[in-house]
Coordinates of C-alpha atoms in Angstrom, one line a residue:
M1 CA 46.5 8.8 -56.6
T2 CA 42.4 8.9 -56.3
C3 CA 40.6 6.2 -57.4
K4 CA 37.1 7.0 -58.7
I5 CA 34.0 5.0 -57.4
F6 CA 30.7 4.7 -59.1
I7 CA 28.3 2.7 -56.9
D8 CA 25.3 2.0 -58.7
G9 CA 22.2 1.4 -56.4
E10 CA 23.8 2.9 -53.2
A11 CA 20.3 4.0 -52.2
G12 CA 19.7 -0.1 -51.1
T13 CA 21.2 -1.3 -48.0
T14 CA 24.4 -2.8 -48.9
G15 CA 25.3 0.6 -51.1
L16 CA 24.6 2.1 -47.7
G17 CA 27.5 -0.2 -46.0
I18 CA 29.5 0.6 -48.4
R19 CA 29.4 4.6 -48.8
E20 CA 29.3 4.6 -45.1
R21 CA 32.5 2.6 -44.6
L22 CA 34.5 4.3 -47.2
A23 CA 33.3 7.9 -46.0
G24 CA 36.1 10.8 -45.0
R25 CA 38.8 8.4 -47.1
K26 CA 41.0 10.4 -49.0
D27 CA 42.1 7.5 -51.3
I28 CA 39.2 7.6 -53.2
H29 CA 36.4 10.0 -55.1
L30 CA 32.8 9.0 -54.6
L31 CA 30.9 9.7 -57.9
A32 CA 26.9 10.0 -57.6
I33 CA 24.0 10.3 -59.9
P34 CA 20.9 12.7 -58.6
A35 CA 18.2 10.6 -57.4
E36 CA 15.6 11.7 -59.8
K37 CA 17.9 11.2 -62.6
R38 CA 19.1 6.9 -61.3
K39 CA 17.3 5.4 -64.3
D40 CA 18.8 7.8 -67.0
P41 CA 20.9 5.5 -69.2
E42 CA 22.7 8.4 -70.8
I43 CA 24.0 9.7 -66.7
K44 CA 25.0 6.3 -66.1
R45 CA 26.8 5.2 -69.0
D46 CA 28.8 8.7 -68.6
L47 CA 29.4 8.0 -65.1
L48 CA 30.8 4.6 -65.5
A49 CA 33.1 5.8 -68.2
A50 CA 34.3 8.3 -65.7
A51 CA 34.5 6.1 -62.8
D52 CA 37.9 3.3 -62.2
I53 CA 35.4 0.7 -60.0
A54 CA 32.0 0.4 -60.4
I55 CA 30.2 -1.2 -57.3
L56 CA 26.5 -2.6 -58.3
C57 CA 24.3 -2.8 -55.3
L58 CA 21.4 -3.9 -57.9
P59 CA 18.8 -6.8 -58.4
D60 CA 20.3 -9.1 -60.5
D61 CA 18.4 -7.8 -64.0
S62 CA 19.7 -4.7 -63.8
A63 CA 23.3 -5.7 -62.6
L64 CA 23.0 -7.5 -66.2
E65 CA 21.8 -4.5 -67.8
T66 CA 24.4 -2.2 -66.6
V67 CA 27.1 -4.5 -67.3
A68 CA 25.6 -4.6 -70.7
L69 CA 26.3 -0.6 -70.7
C70 CA 29.7 -1.2 -69.7
D71 CA 30.5 -3.4 -71.9
G72 CA 29.5 -0.6 -74.5
L73 CA 31.7 1.2 -73.6
G74 CA 35.4 -0.3 -75.0
A75 CA 38.4 0.9 -73.5
R76 CA 36.5 3.9 -71.2
A77 CA 35.0 0.9 -69.1
P78 CA 35.3 0.6 -65.3
R79 CA 36.4 -2.5 -63.6
I80 CA 33.3 -4.1 -61.9
L81 CA 32.5 -5.3 -58.6
D82 CA 29.3 -6.9 -58.3
A83 CA 27.7 -7.5 -55.1
S84 CA 24.1 -9.2 -57.2
T85 CA 24.0 -13.1 -57.8
A86 CA 24.4 -12.3 -61.5
H87 CA 27.6 -13.4 -62.3
R88 CA 29.1 -15.4 -59.2
V89 CA 30.0 -18.7 -61.1
A90 CA 30.0 -16.8 -64.5
T91 CA 33.2 -17.2 -66.6
G92 CA 35.2 -14.4 -66.8
W93 CA 35.0 -13.3 -63.3
V94 CA 36.8 -13.6 -60.0
Y95 CA 34.9 -14.6 -57.3
G96 CA 35.0 -12.4 -54.5
F97 CA 36.1 -14.3 -51.2
P98 CA 39.8 -13.3 -50.5
E99 CA 39.7 -16.1 -47.7
L100 CA 38.7 -19.0 -50.2
C101 CA 42.4 -20.1 -51.0
A102 CA 46.0 -18.5 -51.1
S103 CA 45.9 -17.3 -54.5
Q104 CA 42.0 -15.7 -53.9
P105 CA 43.6 -12.0 -53.0
A106 CA 46.1 -11.9 -55.9
M107 CA 42.9 -13.0 -57.9
I108 CA 40.5 -10.3 -56.8
A109 CA 43.4 -7.7 -56.9
G110 CA 44.2 -8.3 -60.8
A111 CA 40.7 -8.4 -62.0
A112 CA 38.8 -6.5 -64.1
R113 CA 35.4 -8.0 -63.0
V114 CA 34.9 -9.5 -59.2
A115 CA 31.7 -10.8 -57.9
N116 CA 31.0 -10.1 -54.2
V117 CA 30.2 -13.4 -52.7
G118 CA 26.9 -13.8 -50.7
C119 CA 26.5 -13.8 -47.3
Y120 CA 25.4 -17.2 -46.8
A121 CA 27.2 -18.8 -49.2
T122 CA 30.2 -16.9 -47.0
A123 CA 29.7 -18.9 -44.1
S124 CA 28.9 -22.1 -45.6
I125 CA 31.8 -22.0 -48.1
A126 CA 34.2 -20.6 -45.2
L127 CA 33.0 -24.0 -43.2
L128 CA 33.3 -26.3 -46.0
R129 CA 36.4 -25.6 -47.9
P130 CA 39.1 -26.0 -45.8
L131 CA 37.3 -29.6 -44.3
V132 CA 37.6 -30.1 -48.4
D133 CA 40.7 -29.5 -49.2
A134 CA 41.9 -31.5 -46.6
G135 CA 39.9 -34.5 -47.2
L136 CA 38.5 -34.3 -43.8
I137 CA 34.8 -33.9 -45.9
S138 CA 34.3 -35.8 -49.1
P139 CA 33.2 -33.7 -51.7
D140 CA 29.7 -36.1 -52.5
Q141 CA 29.2 -36.0 -49.2
A142 CA 25.5 -35.3 -48.5
L143 CA 25.1 -32.5 -46.3
T144 CA 22.7 -30.6 -44.7
I145 CA 23.2 -26.6 -44.1
N146 CA 20.9 -24.8 -41.9
A147 CA 21.3 -21.2 -41.6
V148 CA 18.9 -17.7 -39.7
S149 CA 19.6 -14.1 -41.2
G150 CA 18.4 -11.1 -39.9
Y151 CA 15.6 -9.5 -42.2
S152 CA 18.3 -6.8 -43.5
G153 CA 18.9 -9.4 -45.7
G154 CA 15.8 -10.2 -47.8
G155 CA 15.1 -6.5 -49.1
R156 CA 13.2 -3.4 -49.3
Q157 CA 9.7 -5.1 -49.3
M158 CA 11.5 -8.0 -46.4
I159 CA 12.8 -5.1 -43.9
E160 CA 8.7 -3.0 -44.3
A161 CA 7.4 -6.0 -43.6
Y162 CA 9.1 -6.7 -40.2
E163 CA 9.7 -3.1 -39.3
S164 CA 5.7 -3.0 -39.3
G165 CA 5.0 -5.6 -37.1
A166 CA 3.4 -7.8 -40.0
A167 CA 6.0 -10.3 -40.2
P168 CA 6.5 -13.3 -37.9
A169 CA 8.8 -13.9 -35.3
F170 CA 10.4 -16.5 -37.1
E171 CA 10.1 -18.1 -40.7
L172 CA 11.6 -20.6 -42.8
Y173 CA 11.8 -19.5 -46.3
A174 CA 13.0 -20.9 -49.8
L175 CA 11.1 -24.3 -49.4
G176 CA 11.5 -25.4 -52.8
L177 CA 15.2 -26.1 -52.4
A178 CA 16.5 -24.0 -54.9
H179 CA 18.2 -20.7 -53.1
K180 CA 19.8 -18.6 -55.3
H181 CA 23.2 -18.9 -53.6
L182 CA 23.6 -23.0 -53.7
P183 CA 25.8 -22.7 -57.0
E184 CA 28.2 -20.3 -55.4
I185 CA 28.1 -22.8 -52.5
M186 CA 28.8 -25.9 -54.8
A187 CA 31.3 -24.6 -56.7
Y188 CA 33.2 -22.9 -54.0
A189 CA 33.3 -25.2 -51.5
K190 CA 34.0 -28.0 -54.8
L191 CA 31.1 -30.0 -53.3
T192 CA 29.6 -32.6 -56.0
A193 CA 26.4 -33.6 -54.0
R194 CA 24.0 -30.5 -53.7
P195 CA 23.4 -29.7 -50.2
L196 CA 19.8 -29.5 -48.5
F197 CA 20.0 -26.0 -47.8
V198 CA 17.5 -24.4 -45.3
P199 CA 17.8 -20.7 -44.9
S200 CA 15.5 -19.1 -42.3
V201 CA 14.7 -15.4 -41.3
G202 CA 14.3 -14.0 -37.1
N203 CA 13.0 -10.8 -36.1
F204 CA 16.1 -9.0 -35.6
H205 CA 17.9 -6.5 -38.2
Q206 CA 21.2 -8.0 -38.4
G207 CA 23.1 -11.1 -37.8
M208 CA 23.6 -14.4 -39.3
L209 CA 24.6 -18.2 -38.0
V210 CA 25.2 -21.2 -40.5
S211 CA 25.6 -24.4 -39.2
I212 CA 26.2 -27.7 -40.5
P213 CA 25.6 -30.9 -38.3
L214 CA 28.1 -33.7 -39.3
I215 CA 27.6 -37.5 -38.3
L216 CA 31.4 -37.9 -37.6
D217 CA 30.7 -41.9 -38.5
A218 CA 29.4 -41.4 -41.7
L219 CA 32.5 -39.6 -43.3
A220 CA 35.8 -41.0 -44.2
G221 CA 38.9 -41.2 -42.9
D222 CA 37.7 -41.5 -39.4
P223 CA 37.8 -37.3 -38.8
T224 CA 38.2 -36.1 -35.2
P225 CA 36.3 -32.3 -34.5
A226 CA 40.6 -31.2 -33.5
A227 CA 41.4 -32.4 -36.8
F228 CA 38.2 -29.7 -38.3
M229 CA 40.0 -27.1 -35.9
D230 CA 43.4 -27.6 -37.2
A231 CA 42.1 -27.0 -40.6
Y232 CA 40.5 -24.0 -39.7
A233 CA 43.6 -23.2 -38.3
R234 CA 46.1 -23.7 -41.1
H235 CA 43.6 -22.5 -44.1
Y236 CA 43.4 -19.0 -42.2
A237 CA 46.4 -18.5 -41.1
G238 CA 47.4 -14.6 -41.2
A239 CA 43.2 -13.9 -42.1
R240 CA 42.2 -10.4 -41.0
H241 CA 38.4 -10.8 -41.1
V242 CA 38.1 -15.2 -40.6
R243 CA 38.9 -16.7 -37.9
P244 CA 38.3 -20.4 -35.7
A245 CA 37.0 -19.8 -32.4
K246 CA 36.6 -22.1 -29.8
A247 CA 33.3 -23.7 -28.7
P248 CA 31.4 -22.2 -26.0
A249 CA 31.1 -23.8 -22.7
N250 CA 27.5 -23.3 -22.2
G251 CA 26.6 -24.2 -26.0
R252 CA 25.0 -21.4 -27.0
I253 CA 25.7 -19.0 -29.9
D254 CA 24.5 -15.2 -30.3
A255 CA 23.4 -14.7 -33.4
L256 CA 23.9 -11.2 -33.1
A257 CA 27.8 -10.8 -31.5
L258 CA 29.6 -9.6 -34.2
N259 CA 27.0 -7.5 -35.6
G260 CA 28.3 -4.1 -36.4
T261 CA 32.1 -5.6 -37.5
D262 CA 33.2 -7.0 -40.8
D263 CA 34.4 -10.5 -39.2
M264 CA 33.3 -14.4 -39.0
E265 CA 34.3 -16.7 -36.2
L266 CA 34.1 -20.7 -37.0
Y267 CA 32.8 -23.1 -34.9
V268 CA 33.3 -26.4 -34.3
C269 CA 30.3 -27.8 -31.4
A270 CA 31.1 -31.3 -31.0
N271 CA 30.4 -34.4 -28.5
E272 CA 32.8 -36.7 -29.3
T273 CA 30.9 -39.5 -26.9
Q274 CA 28.4 -39.4 -29.5
R275 CA 30.4 -39.1 -32.6
Q276 CA 28.4 -36.0 -33.8
V277 CA 29.6 -32.3 -34.5
V278 CA 27.7 -29.1 -35.8
L279 CA 29.9 -26.4 -37.6
V280 CA 28.6 -22.7 -37.2
A281 CA 30.0 -19.5 -38.7
R282 CA 28.8 -16.3 -37.3
L283 CA 29.0 -12.9 -39.0
D284 CA 26.9 -9.6 -39.6
N285 CA 25.0 -10.3 -42.7
L286 CA 25.6 -6.5 -43.8
G287 CA 29.3 -7.0 -42.8
K288 CA 31.5 -9.5 -43.6
G289 CA 28.1 -11.1 -45.5
A290 CA 28.1 -8.2 -47.7
S291 CA 29.2 -4.7 -47.4
G292 CA 32.6 -4.9 -45.7
A293 CA 33.0 -8.2 -48.2
A294 CA 32.8 -5.1 -50.6
V295 CA 34.8 -3.0 -49.2
Q296 CA 37.8 -5.9 -48.8
N297 CA 37.5 -6.8 -52.2
L298 CA 37.2 -3.1 -53.6
D299 CA 40.1 -2.6 -51.4
L300 CA 42.3 -5.5 -53.1
M301 CA 41.2 -3.9 -56.0
I302 CA 42.6 -0.6 -55.8
A303 CA 45.8 -2.0 -54.3
G304 CA 46.2 -3.9 -57.4
A305 CA 46.0 -1.3 -59.8
A306 CA 48.6 0.8 -58.1

């Protein structure tokens, strides 16, 4: 059976990445809206009614408008996979991070509405959730999350600024300390204390590193780096796209090494003498951080409907 898919916002970075990953698949029929008709609500409504699954690659306000259109379709409404941040902690939506816990793939497969995970949140939750579940980090632990992404995750204006040479080589941003990924990080990493999240952008197109420094003596239960790695190995056993990796002997991790893949690697970099650890996640912000994650969720949704 062929699944009819409509990508609302297919001309953006995430939408293009999804189309590229779906190209040539025989189990999918992509519905398209003519470029000159993209803002015509009647044509969009007709395409939504014809689709089995709608993938939203839109700014938050536009995603909310499309969901409202779907609400008005009643029984003809498609299932929705939303790549915006509009519904990631919303009631009635399933969080689209299949590796979150053992039951998450089945929840995604059976959901009518799935909120695709954010790029920074993917890495932060992947690093923290297994350790919170294992009791190695307390939900109320004071945490700092540092992150650097390629500029492709910043939208059209940022991409144009970097590619024209108008942007700096490196910059911190969101220094109002209210980044939009914080609510989902807290909710799905099971944190009760708000972490200090400091994102940044480097002058490279894609790739991402997220790091979380820890003082082991500040954690309850006297945990060890080996315990962290054991928790990751158990949590991600059998996972296709997320894997723990051995800390590099040279003490360096290249942000670009997983570009072009939909994978994520997790590292525990430790100095046991100093009782210090840095947890690191590496991924492609356009892969496991965006389009690759969306296709992973889409495949679960299609399988759930079979």
